[in-house]
CSV table of C-alpha atoms and ligand atoms in Angstrom, one decimal:
chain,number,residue,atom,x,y,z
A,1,UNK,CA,16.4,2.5,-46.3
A,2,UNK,CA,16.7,-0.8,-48.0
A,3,UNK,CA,14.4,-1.5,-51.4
A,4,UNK,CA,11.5,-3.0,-49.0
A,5,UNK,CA,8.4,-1.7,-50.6
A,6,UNK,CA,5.7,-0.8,-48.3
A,7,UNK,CA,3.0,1.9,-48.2
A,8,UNK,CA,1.8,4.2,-45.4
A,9,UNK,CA,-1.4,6.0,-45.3
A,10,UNK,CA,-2.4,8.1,-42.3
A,11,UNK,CA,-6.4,8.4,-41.4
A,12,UNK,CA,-6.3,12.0,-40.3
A,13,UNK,CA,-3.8,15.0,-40.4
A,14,UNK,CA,-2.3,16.5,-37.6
A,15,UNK,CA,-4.6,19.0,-36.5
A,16,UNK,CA,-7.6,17.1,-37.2
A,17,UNK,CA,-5.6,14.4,-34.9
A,18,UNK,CA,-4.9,17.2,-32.5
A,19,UNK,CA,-8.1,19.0,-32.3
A,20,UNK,CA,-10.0,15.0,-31.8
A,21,UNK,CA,-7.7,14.4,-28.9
A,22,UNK,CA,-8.2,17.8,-27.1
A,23,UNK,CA,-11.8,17.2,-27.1
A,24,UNK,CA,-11.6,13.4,-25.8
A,25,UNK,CA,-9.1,14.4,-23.4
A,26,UNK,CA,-11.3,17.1,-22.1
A,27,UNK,CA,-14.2,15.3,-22.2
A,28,UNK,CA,-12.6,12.5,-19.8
A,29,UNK,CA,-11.0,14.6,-17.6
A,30,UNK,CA,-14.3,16.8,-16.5
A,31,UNK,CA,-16.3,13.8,-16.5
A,32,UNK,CA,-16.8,12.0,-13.0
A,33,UNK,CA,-15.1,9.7,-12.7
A,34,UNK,CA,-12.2,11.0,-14.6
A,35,UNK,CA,-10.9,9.1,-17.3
A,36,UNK,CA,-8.3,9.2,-19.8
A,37,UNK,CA,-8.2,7.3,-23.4
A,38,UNK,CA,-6.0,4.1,-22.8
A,39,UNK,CA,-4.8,4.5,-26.8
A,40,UNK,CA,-2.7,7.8,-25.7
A,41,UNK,CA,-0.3,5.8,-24.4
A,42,UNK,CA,0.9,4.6,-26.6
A,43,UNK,CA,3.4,7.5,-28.1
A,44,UNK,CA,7.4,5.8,-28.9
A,45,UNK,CA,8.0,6.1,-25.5
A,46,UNK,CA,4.5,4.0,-23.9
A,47,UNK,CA,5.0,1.9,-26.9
A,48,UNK,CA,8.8,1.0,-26.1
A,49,UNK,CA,7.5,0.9,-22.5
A,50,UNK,CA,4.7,-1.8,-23.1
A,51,UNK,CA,7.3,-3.5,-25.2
A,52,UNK,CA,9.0,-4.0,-21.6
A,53,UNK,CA,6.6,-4.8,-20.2
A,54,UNK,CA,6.0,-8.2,-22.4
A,55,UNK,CA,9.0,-9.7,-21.2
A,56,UNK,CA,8.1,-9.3,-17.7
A,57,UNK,CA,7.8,-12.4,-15.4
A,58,UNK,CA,4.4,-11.5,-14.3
A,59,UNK,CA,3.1,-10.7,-17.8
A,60,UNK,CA,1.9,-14.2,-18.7
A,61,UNK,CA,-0.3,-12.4,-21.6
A,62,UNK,CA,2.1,-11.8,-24.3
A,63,UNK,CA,4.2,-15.4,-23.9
A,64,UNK,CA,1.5,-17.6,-23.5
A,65,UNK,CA,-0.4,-16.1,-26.7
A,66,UNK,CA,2.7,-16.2,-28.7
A,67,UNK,CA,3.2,-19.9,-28.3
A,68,UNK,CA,-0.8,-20.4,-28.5
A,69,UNK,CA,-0.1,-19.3,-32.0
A,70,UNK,CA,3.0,-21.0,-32.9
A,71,UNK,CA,1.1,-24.1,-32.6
A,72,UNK,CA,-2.3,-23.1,-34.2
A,73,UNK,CA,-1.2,-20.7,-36.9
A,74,UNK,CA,-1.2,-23.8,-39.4
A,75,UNK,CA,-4.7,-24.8,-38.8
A,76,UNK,CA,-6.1,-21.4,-38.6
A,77,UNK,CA,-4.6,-20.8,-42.3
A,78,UNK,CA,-6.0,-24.2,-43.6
A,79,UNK,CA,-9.5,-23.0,-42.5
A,80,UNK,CA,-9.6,-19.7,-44.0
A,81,UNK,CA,-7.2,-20.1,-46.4
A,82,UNK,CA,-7.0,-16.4,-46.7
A,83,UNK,CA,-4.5,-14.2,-49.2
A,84,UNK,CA,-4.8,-11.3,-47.4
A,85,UNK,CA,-3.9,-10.7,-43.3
A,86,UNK,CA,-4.9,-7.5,-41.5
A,87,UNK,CA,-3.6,-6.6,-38.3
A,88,UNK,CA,-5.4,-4.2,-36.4
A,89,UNK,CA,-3.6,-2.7,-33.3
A,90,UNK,CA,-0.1,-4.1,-34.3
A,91,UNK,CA,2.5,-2.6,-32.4
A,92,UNK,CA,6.1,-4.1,-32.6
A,93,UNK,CA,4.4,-7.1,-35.2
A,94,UNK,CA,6.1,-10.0,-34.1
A,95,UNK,CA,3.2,-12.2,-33.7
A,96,UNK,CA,2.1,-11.4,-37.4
A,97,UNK,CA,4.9,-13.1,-38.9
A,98,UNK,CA,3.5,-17.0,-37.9
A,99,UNK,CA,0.7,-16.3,-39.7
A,100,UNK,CA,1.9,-14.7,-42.7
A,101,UNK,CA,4.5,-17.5,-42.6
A,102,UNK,CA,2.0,-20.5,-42.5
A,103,UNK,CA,-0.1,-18.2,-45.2
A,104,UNK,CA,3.4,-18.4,-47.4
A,105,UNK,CA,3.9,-22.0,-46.6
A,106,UNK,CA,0.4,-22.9,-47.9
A,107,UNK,CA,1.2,-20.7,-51.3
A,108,UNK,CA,-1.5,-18.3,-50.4
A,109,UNK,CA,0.3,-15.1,-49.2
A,110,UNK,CA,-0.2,-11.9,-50.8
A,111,UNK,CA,-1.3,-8.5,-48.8
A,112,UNK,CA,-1.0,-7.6,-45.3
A,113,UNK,CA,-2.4,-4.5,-43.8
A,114,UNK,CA,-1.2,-2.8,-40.7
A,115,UNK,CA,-3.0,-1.0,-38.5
A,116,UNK,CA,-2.1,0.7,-35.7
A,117,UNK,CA,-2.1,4.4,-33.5
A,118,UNK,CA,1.7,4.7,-33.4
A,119,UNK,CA,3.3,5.8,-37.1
A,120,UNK,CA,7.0,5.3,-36.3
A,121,UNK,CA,6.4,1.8,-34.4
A,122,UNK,CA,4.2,0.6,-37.5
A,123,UNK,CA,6.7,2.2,-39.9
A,124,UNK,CA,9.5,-0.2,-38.8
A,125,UNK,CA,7.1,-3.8,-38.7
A,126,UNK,CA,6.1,-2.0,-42.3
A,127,UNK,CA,9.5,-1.9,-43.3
A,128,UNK,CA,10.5,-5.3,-41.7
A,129,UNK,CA,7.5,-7.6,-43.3
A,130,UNK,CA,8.5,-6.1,-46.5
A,131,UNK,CA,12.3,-6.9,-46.3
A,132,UNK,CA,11.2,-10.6,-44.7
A,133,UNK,CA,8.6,-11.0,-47.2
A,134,UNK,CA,10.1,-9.5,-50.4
A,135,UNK,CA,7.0,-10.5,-52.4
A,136,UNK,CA,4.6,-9.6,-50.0
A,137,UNK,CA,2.3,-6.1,-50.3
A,138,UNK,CA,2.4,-4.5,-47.3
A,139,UNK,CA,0.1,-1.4,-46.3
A,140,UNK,CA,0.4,0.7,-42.9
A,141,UNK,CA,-2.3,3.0,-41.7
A,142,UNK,CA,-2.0,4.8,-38.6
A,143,UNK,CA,-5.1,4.7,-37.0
A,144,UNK,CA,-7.5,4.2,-34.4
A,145,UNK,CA,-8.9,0.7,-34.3
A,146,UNK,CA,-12.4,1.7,-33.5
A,147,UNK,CA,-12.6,4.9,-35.2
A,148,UNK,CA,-11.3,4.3,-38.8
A,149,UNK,CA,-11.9,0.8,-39.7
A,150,UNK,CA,-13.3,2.5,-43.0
A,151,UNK,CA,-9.6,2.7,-43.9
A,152,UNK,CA,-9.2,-1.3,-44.9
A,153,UNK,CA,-12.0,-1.4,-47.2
A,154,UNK,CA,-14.0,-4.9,-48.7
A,155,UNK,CA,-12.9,-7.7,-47.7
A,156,UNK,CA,-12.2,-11.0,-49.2
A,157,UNK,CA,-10.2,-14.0,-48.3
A,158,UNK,CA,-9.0,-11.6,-45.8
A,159,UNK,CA,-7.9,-13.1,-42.6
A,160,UNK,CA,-8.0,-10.3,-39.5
A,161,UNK,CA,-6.0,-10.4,-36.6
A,162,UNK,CA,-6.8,-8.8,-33.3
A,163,UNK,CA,-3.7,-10.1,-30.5
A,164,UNK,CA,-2.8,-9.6,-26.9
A,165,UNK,CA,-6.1,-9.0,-25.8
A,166,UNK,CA,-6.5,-5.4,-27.0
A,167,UNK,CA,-9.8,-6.1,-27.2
A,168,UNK,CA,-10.3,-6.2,-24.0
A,169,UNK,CA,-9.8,-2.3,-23.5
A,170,UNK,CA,-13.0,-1.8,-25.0
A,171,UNK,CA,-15.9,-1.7,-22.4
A,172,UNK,CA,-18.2,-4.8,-23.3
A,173,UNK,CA,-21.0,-2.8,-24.5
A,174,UNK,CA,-18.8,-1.3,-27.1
A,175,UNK,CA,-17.7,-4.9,-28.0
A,176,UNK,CA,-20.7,-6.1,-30.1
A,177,UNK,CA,-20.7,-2.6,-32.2
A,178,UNK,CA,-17.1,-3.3,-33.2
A,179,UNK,CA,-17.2,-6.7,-33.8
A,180,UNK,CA,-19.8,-5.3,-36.7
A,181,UNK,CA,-17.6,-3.1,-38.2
A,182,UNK,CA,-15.3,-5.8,-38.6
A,183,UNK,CA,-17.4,-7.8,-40.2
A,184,UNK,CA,-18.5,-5.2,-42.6
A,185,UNK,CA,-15.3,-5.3,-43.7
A,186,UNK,CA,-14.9,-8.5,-44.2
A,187,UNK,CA,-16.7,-11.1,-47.0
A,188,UNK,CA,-19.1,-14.3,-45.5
A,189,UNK,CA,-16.2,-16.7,-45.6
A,190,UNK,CA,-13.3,-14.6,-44.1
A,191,UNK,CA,-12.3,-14.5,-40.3
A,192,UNK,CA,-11.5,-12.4,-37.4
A,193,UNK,CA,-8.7,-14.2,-35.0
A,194,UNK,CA,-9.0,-12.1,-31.6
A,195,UNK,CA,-6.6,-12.8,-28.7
A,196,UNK,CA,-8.6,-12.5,-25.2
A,197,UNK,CA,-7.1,-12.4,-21.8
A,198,UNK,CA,-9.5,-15.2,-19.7
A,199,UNK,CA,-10.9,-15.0,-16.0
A,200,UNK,CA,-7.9,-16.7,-13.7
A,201,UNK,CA,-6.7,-16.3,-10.0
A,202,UNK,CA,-7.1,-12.9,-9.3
A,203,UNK,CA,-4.1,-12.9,-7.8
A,204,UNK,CA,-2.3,-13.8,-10.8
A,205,UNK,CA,-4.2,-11.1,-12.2
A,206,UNK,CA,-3.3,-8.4,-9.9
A,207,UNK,CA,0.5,-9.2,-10.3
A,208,UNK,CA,0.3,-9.0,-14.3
A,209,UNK,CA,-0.3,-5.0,-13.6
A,210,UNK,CA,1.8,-4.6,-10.9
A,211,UNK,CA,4.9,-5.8,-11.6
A,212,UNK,CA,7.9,-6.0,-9.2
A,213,UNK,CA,10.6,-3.8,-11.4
A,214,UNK,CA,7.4,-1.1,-11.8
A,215,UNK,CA,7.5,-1.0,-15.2
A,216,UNK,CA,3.7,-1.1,-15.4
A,217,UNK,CA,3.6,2.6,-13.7
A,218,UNK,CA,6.0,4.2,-15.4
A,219,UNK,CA,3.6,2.9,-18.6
A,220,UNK,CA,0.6,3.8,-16.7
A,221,UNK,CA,2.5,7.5,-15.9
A,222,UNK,CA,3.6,7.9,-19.3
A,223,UNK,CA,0.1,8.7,-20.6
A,224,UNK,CA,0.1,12.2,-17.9
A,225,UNK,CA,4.1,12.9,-20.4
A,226,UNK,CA,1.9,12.4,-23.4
A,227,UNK,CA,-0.4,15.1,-21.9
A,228,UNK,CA,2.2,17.2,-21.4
A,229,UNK,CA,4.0,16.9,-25.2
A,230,UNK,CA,1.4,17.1,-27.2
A,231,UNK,CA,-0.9,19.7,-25.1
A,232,UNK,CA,1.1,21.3,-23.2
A,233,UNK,CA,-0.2,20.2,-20.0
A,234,UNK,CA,2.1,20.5,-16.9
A,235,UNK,CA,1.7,17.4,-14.7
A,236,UNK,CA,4.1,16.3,-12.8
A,237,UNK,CA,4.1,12.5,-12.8
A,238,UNK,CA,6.0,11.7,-9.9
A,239,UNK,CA,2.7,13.3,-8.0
A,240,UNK,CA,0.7,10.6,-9.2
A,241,UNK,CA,0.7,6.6,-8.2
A,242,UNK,CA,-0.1,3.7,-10.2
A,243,UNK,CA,-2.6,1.5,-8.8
A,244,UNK,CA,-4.5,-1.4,-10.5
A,245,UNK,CA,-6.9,-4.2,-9.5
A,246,UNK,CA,-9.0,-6.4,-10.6
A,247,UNK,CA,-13.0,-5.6,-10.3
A,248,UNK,CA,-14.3,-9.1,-10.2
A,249,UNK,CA,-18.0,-7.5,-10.8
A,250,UNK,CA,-16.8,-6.8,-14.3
A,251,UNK,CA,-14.6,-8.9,-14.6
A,252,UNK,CA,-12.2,-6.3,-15.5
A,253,UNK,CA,-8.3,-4.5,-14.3
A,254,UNK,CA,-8.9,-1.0,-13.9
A,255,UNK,CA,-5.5,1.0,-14.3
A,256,UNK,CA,-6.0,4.2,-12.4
A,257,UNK,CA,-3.2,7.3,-11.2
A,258,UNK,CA,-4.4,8.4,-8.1
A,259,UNK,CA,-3.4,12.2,-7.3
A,260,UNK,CA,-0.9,11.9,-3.9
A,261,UNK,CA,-1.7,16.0,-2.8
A,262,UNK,CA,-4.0,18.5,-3.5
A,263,UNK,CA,-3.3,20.2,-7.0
A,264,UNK,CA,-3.8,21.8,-9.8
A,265,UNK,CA,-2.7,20.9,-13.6
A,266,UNK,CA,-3.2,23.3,-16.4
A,267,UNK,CA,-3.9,21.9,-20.0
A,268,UNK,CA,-3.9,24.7,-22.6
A,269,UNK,CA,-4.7,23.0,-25.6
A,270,UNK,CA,-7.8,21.2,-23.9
A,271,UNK,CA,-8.9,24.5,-22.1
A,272,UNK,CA,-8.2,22.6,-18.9
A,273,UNK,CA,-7.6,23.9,-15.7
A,274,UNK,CA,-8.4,21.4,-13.3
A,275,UNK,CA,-7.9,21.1,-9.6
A,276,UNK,CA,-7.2,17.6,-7.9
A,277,UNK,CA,-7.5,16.8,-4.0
A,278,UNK,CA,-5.2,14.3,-2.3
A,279,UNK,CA,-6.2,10.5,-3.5
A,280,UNK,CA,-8.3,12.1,-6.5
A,281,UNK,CA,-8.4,9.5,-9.2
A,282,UNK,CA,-8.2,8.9,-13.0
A,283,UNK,CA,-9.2,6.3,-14.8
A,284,UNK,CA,-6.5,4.9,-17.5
A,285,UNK,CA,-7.6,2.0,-18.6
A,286,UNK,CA,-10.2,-1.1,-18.3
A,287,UNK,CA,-8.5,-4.4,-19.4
A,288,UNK,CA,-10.9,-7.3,-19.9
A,289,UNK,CA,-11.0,-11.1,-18.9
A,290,UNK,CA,-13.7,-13.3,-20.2
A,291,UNK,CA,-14.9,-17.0,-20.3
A,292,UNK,CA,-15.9,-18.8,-23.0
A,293,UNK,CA,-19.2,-17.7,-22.2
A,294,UNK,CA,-18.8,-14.3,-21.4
A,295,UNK,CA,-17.1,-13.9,-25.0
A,296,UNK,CA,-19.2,-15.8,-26.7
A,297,UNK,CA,-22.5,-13.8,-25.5
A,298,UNK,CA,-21.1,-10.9,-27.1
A,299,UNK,CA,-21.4,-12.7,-30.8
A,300,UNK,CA,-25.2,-12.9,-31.6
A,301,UNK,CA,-26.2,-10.1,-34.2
A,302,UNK,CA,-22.2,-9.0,-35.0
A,303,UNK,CA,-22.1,-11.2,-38.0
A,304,UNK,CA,-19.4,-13.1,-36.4
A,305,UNK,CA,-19.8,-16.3,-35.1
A,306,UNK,CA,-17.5,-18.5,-32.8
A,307,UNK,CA,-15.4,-21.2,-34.9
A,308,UNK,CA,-12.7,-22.2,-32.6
A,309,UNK,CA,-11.8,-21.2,-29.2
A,310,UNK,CA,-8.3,-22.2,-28.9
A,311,UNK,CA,-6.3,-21.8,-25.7
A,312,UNK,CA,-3.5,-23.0,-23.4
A,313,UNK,CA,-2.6,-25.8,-21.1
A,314,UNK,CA,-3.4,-23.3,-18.1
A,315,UNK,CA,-6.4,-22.2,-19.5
A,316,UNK,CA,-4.5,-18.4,-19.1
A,317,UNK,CA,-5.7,-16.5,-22.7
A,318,UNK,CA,-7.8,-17.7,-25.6
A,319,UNK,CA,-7.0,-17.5,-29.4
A,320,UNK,CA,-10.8,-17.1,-30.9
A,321,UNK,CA,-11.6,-17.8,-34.8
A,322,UNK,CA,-15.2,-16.1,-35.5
A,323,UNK,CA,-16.2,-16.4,-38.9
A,324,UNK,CA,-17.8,-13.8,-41.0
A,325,UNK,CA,-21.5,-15.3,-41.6
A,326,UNK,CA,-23.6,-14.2,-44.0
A,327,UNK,CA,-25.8,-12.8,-42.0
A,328,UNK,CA,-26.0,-9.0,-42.0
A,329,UNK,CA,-24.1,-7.6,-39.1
A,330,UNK,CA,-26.0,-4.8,-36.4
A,331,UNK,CA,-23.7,-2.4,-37.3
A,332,UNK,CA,-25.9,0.0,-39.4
B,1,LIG,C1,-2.0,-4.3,-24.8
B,1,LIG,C2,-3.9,-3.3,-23.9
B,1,LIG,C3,-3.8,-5.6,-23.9
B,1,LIG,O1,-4.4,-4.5,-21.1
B,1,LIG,O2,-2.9,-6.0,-20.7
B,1,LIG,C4,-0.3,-3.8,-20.1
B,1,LIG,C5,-1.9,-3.0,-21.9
B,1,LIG,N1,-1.7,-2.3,-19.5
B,1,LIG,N2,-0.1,-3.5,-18.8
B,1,LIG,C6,-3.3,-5.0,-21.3
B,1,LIG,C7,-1.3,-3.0,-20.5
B,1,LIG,C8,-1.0,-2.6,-18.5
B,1,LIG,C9,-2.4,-4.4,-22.4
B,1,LIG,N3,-3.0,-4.4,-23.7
């Protein structure tokens, strides 16, 4: 290890971890329709898989965002003018770095938090914001986005960073609740830069989760491989498809693995024995699209309120700078 100084805190130990994700697994899994938590896929595997899956041709999201930001990271810092940036949901932490480089460029730069549910992925962005930016403080806490915001504390010229549309795997009833808890954890003055994925072709949609090489399933199957690491489940993935549409009702792609013969699957460590029939389904993952207005109906009461909606040419995904108001938020 180089002399890169970071810190790394973890939100809960191992078998707390394990015994929380037991009970959400089995509480999905005997609901109806079954559903699995879209954050377990993300072990070094799913996260190296949705690394891939960036690059593809017919994943516009992570591209377009990218140079959205390139081009309004300056102005975003000249707004808020923050010292501190938190990233919540980071992953491999590329996108970070314009903002933490138009934060140094304006004198201002001075902490950055990480957060994210994969400790070895956030580990190495730890390591490599702290050898790029050798005065910079740099903390990493593995954690869950929506359960242990606690973890960052008061805010304060603190800038907040929320990319590549994560937020859009939270079902919009659960949006205006944690855009709160942001806010309580940020000061009036500071700001919460979310990345949203917008309403388009559906068409376009539907080929941004099914990709040609299939690299989307083999994410989408890699969640049933988590199941079997860490609780000794014994699926067999290649008895499973990946299908995903688009639910224009809701405005949402649904990932789902639909069972191709009648089976069972044992899961010890969730008590789980569970019998599927032939075209049985489970629900992976919802995956947002919003308008302007959509989005912006979710803002009254949060403490948030909308200061730029920035987006591309194509009209594909939307950079959004809500502003903590002073206001008291709804969450308590
Ligand atoms: C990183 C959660 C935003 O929903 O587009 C990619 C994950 N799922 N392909 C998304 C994902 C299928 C991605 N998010």
């Amino acid at each position: 290890m180089s002399s890169a100084l970071y810190r790394l805190e973890a939100a809960e130990g191992d078998d707390e971890r394990a015994a929380r994700m037991a009970e959400e697994i089995r509480a999905g899994l005997t609901a109806r329709p079954r559903s699995l938590p879209s954050k377990y896929f993300y072990d070094d595997r799913g996260s190296g898989l949705f690394e891939d899956i960036t690059r593809l041709p017919e994943y516009y999201l992570t591209r377009t965002e990218e140079r959205l930001l390139a081009g309004i990271a300056g102005d975003v810092v000249a707004r808020v003018r923050p010292s501190e940036l938190v990233e919540l949901g980071s992953g491999a932490g590329r996108k970070i770095r314009l903002l933490l480089e138009a934060m140094d460029h304006e004198g201002l730069l001075e902490r950055c938090v990480l957060m994210d549910i994969n400790a070895s992925f956030l580990a190495d962005s730890a390591h490599t914001l702290a050898a790029v930016f050798p005065d910079l403080g740099v903390r990493g806490v593995v954690g869950d986005f929506v359960g242990d915001l606690d973890l960052l504390g008061p805010g304060g010229n603190r800038l907040a960073a929320f990319f590549a549309s994560t937020i859009g795997n939270l079902h919009p009833d659960d949006v205006p609740p944690f855009l709160a808890r942001v806010a309580d954890h940020l000061a009036p003055g500071d700001a919460f830069l979310v990345g949203v994925d917008l309403v388009k072709d559906v068409a376009r949609l539907e080929a941004a989760y099914n990709d040609a090489a299939g690299v989307t399933a083999e994410f989408n199957k890699n969640i049933l491989r988590v199941m079997n690491e860490r609780l000794g489940a014994d699926f067999d993935p290649d008895a499973f498809e990946h299908v995903a549409f688009y639910d224009p009702l809701h405005a949402w792609i649904e990932m789902r693995l639909r069972s191709l013969k009648l089976q069972r699957v044992r899961i010890p460590a969730a008590r789980l024995d569970l019998a599927f029939e032939a075209g049985e389904e489970i629900r992976t993952e919802i995956s947002c699209k919003y308008t302007y207005e959509s989005f912006a109906a979710l803002l009254p009461g949060t403490g948030l309120a909308l200061d730029r909606w920035y987006t591309d040419p194509e009209h594909l995904f939307a950079l959004v700078l809500l502003g903590r108001t002073a206001e008291h938020g709804l969450s308590r």
